[in-house]
Short mmCIF file of C-alpha atoms and ligand atoms in Angstrom, two decimals:
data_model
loop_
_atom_site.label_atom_id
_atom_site.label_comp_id
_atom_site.label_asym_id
_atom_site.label_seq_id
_atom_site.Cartn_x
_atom_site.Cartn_y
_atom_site.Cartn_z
CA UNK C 1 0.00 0.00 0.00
CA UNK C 2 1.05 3.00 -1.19
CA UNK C 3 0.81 5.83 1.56
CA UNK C 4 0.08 9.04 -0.54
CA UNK C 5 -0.15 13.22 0.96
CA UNK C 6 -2.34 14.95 -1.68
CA UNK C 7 -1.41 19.01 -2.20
CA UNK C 8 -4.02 21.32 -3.03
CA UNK C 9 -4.91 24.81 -3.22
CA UNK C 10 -8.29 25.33 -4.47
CA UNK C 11 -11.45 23.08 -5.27
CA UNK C 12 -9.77 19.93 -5.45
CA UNK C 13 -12.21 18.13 -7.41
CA UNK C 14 -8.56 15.76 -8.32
CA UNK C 15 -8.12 15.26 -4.63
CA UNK C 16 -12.12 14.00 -4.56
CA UNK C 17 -11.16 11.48 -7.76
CA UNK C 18 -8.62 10.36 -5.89
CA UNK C 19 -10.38 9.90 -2.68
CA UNK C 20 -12.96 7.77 -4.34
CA UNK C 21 -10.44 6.05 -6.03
CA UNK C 22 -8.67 5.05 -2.64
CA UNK C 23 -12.12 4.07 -1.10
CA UNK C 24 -12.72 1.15 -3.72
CA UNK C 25 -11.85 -2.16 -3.11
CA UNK C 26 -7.95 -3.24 -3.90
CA UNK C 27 -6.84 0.58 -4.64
CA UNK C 28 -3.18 0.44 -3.88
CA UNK C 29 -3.04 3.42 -2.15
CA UNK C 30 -3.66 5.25 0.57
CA UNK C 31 -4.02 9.48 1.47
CA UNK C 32 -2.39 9.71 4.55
CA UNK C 33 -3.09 13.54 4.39
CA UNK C 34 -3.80 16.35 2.26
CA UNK C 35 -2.00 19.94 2.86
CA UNK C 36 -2.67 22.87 0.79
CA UNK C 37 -1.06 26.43 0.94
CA UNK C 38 -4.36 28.16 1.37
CA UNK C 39 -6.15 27.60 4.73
CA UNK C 40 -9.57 28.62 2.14
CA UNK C 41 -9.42 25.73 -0.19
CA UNK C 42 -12.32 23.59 -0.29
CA UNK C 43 -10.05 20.46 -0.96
CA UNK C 44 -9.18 20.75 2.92
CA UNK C 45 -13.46 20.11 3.44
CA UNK C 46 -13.35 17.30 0.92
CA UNK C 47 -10.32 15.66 3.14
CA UNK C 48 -12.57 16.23 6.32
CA UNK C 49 -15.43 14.94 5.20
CA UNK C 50 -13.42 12.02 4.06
CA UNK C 51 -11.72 11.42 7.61
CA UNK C 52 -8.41 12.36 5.81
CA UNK C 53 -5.80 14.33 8.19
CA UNK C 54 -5.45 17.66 7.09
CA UNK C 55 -2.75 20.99 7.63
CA UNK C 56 -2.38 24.35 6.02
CA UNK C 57 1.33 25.52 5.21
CA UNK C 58 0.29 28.89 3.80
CA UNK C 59 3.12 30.31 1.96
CA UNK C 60 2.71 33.31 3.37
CA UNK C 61 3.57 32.81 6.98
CA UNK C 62 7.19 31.75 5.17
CA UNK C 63 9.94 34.03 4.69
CA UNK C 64 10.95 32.53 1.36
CA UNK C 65 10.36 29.59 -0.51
CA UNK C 66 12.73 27.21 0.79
CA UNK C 67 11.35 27.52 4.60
CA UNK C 68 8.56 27.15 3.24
CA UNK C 69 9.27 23.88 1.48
CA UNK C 70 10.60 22.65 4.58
CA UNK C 71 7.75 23.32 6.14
CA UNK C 72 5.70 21.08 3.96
CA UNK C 73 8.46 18.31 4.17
CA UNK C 74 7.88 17.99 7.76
CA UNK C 75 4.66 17.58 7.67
CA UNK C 76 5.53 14.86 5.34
CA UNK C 77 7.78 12.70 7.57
CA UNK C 78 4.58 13.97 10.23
CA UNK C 79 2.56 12.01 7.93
CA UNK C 80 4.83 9.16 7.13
CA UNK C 81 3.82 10.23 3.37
CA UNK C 82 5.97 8.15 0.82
CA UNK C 83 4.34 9.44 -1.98
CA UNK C 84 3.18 12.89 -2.42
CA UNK C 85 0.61 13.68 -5.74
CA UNK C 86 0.17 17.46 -6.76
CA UNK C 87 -3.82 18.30 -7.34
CA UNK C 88 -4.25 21.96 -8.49
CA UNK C 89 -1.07 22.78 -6.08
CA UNK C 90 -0.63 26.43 -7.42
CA UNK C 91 2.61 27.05 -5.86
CA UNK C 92 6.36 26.29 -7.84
CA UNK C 93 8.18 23.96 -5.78
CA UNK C 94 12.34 24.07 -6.32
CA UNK C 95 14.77 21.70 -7.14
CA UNK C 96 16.09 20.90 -3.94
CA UNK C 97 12.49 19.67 -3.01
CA UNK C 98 11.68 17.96 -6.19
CA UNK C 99 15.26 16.61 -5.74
CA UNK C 100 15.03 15.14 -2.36
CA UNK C 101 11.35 13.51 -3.53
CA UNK C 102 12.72 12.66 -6.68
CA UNK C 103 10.25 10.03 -8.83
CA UNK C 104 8.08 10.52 -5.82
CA UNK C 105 5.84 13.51 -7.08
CA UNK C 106 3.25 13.25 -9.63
CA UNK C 107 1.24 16.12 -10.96
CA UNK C 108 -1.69 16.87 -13.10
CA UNK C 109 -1.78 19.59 -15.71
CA UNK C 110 -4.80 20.20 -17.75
CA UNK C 111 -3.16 20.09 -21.19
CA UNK C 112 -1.34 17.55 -23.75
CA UNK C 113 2.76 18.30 -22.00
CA UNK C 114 5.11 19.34 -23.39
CA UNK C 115 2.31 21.76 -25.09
CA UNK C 116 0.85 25.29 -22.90
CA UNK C 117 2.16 24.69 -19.71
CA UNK C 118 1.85 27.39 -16.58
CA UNK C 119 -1.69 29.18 -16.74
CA UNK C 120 -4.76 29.84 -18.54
CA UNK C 121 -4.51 26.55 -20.62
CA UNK C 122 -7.62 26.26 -22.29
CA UNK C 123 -7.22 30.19 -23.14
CA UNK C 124 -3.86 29.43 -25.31
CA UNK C 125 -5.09 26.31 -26.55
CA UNK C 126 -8.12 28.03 -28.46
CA UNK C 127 -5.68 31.32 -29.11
CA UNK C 128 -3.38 28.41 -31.09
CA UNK C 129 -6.12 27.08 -33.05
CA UNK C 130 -5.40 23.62 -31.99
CA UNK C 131 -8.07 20.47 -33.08
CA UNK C 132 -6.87 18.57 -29.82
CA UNK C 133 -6.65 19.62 -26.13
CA UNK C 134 -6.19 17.00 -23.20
CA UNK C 135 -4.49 16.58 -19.61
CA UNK C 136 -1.72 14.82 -18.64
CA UNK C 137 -0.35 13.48 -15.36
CA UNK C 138 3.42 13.25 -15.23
CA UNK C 139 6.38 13.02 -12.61
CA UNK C 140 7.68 16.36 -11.55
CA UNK C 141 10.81 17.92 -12.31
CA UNK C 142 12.34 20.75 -11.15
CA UNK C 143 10.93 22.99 -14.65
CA UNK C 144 7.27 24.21 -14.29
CA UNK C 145 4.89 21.03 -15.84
CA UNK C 146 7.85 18.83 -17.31
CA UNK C 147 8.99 15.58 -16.44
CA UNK C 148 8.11 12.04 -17.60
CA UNK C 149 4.51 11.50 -18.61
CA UNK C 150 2.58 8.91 -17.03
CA UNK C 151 -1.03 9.04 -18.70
CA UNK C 152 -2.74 12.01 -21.12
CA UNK C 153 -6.19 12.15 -22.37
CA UNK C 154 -6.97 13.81 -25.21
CA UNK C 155 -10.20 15.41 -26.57
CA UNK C 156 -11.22 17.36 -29.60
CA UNK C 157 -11.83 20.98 -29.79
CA UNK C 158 -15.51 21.73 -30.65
CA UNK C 159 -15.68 25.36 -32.82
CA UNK C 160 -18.45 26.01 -30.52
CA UNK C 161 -16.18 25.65 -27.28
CA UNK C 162 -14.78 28.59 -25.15
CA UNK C 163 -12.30 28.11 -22.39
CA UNK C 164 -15.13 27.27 -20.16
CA UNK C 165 -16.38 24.37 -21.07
CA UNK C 166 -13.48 23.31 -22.37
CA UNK C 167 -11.99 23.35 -19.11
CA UNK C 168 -14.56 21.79 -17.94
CA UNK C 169 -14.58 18.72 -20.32
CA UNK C 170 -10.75 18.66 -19.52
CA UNK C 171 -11.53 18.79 -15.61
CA UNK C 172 -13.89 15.09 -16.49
CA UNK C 173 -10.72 13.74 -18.27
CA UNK C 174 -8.45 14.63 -15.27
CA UNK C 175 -10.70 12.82 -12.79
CA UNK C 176 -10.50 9.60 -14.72
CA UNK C 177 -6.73 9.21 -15.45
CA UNK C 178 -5.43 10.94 -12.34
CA UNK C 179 -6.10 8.34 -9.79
CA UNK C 180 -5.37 5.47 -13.42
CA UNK C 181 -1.97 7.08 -12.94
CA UNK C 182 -1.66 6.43 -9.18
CA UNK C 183 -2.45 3.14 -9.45
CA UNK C 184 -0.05 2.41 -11.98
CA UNK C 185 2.83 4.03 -10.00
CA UNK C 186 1.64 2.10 -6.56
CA UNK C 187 1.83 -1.16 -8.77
CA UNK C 188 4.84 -1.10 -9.54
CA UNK C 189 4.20 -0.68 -13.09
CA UNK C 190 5.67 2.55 -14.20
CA UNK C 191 9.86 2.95 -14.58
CA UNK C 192 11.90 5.59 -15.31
CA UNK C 193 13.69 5.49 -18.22
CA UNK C 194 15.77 8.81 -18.39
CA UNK C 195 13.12 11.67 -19.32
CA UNK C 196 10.78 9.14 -20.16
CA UNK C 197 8.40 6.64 -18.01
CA UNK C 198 8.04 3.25 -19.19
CA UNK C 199 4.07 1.52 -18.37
CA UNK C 200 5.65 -2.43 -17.38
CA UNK C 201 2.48 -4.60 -18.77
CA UNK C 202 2.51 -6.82 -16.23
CA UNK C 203 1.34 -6.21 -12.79
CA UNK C 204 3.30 -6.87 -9.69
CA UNK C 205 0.78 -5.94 -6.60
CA UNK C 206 1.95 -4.16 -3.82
CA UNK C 207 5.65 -4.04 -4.19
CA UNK C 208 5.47 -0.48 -3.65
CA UNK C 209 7.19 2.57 -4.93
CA UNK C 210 8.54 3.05 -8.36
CA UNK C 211 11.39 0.87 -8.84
CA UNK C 212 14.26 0.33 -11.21
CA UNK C 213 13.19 -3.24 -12.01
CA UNK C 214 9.92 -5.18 -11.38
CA UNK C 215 10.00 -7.55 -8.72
CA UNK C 216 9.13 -11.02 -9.59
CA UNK C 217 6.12 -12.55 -7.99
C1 LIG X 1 -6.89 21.27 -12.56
O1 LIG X 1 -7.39 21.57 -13.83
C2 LIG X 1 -5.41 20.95 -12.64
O2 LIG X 1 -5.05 20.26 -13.79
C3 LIG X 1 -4.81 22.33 -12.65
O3 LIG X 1 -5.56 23.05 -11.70
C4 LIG X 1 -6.88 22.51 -11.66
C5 LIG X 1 -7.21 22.18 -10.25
O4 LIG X 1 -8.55 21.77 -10.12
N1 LIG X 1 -3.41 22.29 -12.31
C6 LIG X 1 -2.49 23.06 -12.89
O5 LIG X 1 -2.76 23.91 -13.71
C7 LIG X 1 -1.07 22.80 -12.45
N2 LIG X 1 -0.14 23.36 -13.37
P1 LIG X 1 -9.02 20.98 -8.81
O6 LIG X 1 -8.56 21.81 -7.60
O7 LIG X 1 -10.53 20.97 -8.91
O8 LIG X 1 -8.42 19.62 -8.82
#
């Protein structure tokens, strides 16, 4: 089992996929906690109601980044977390961090990576003309949305859509291969292969974190 501390900073509709993804039968993993930076996000009511442990590190009792990082990482090792999955965590976290949780961190973005990352996806996508729009849920790196890509949905652009709904049809995609991508990675199933993840086909329960080779069972 997989124990997993879910970052948010607003709605967390993600943290609720994931949530009902850990409450079904078999899930390989567990959210030991959720933290956000803002002591106002309604993800911290979805962990609640859940029976999920909960803290705010708000950013802006922090000096500078880096305290404020370590602030979160001790409420990690609080938490026992081994695993820690971004979910609409608005805040850039730096390389030492990413470094010291390295393979460790998955995030959602609501585009198709390597394509519009930071802000206002759905905005650029329809500025760019493009006939495809999507998510994808990747391992962090220390750049802003980059790292090896776990699992994207993709969707096509309706002439009638604005950034809205668009969004919103993105948002039902995210829901659906966000906690996909969790399981894989509490499997077992997903290696890293230099900037690139490799999905093993084969499934080898419950042997934990990402590792270099499959175990045999
Ligand atoms: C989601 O669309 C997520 O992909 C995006 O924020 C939203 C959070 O929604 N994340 C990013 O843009 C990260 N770069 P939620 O709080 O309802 O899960």
């Amino acid at each position: 089992m997989l124990d997993v501390a879910v970052l948010v900073s607003g709605q967390g509709s993600n943290l609720q996929a994931l949530i009902d993804a850990c409450a079904q039968d078999g899930f390989p993993a567990r959210i030991v906690a959720v933290i956000s930076n803002n002591p106002g996000a309604y993800g911290l009511e979805r962990a609640k109601k859940a029976g999920i442990a909960t803290s705010v590190i708000n950013h802006r009792d922090y000096d500078d980044r880096e305290s404020f990082e370590e602030a979160i990482d001790q409420e990690l090792k609080k938490y026992k977390a081994k695993f820690i999955c971004l979910a609409g965590f608005m805040r850039i976290l730096d390389g030492r961090f990413v470094n010291r949780w390295k393979d460790r961190i998955l995030n959602i973005h609501p585009s198709l990576l390597p394509a519009f990352r930071g802000l206002h996806t759905q905005e650029r996508a329809l500025e760019a003309g493009v006939r495809f729009t999507g998510c994808t849920v990747h391992i962090v790196r220390p750049e802003m949305d980059d790292g090896p890509i776990i699992l994207q949905a993709a969707l096509a652009v309706d002439p009638e859509d604005d950034a809205d709904n668009l969004s919103r049809k993105v948002l039902e995609l995210e829901h659906v291969i966000y906690p996909e991508a969790l399981k894989l990675v509490a499997l077992g199933r997903v290696r890293i292969s230099g900037n690139k993840a490799v999905i093993e086909k084969a499934s080898y329960p419950e042997h934990g974190l990402i590792s270099p080779e499959p175990t045999k069972v």
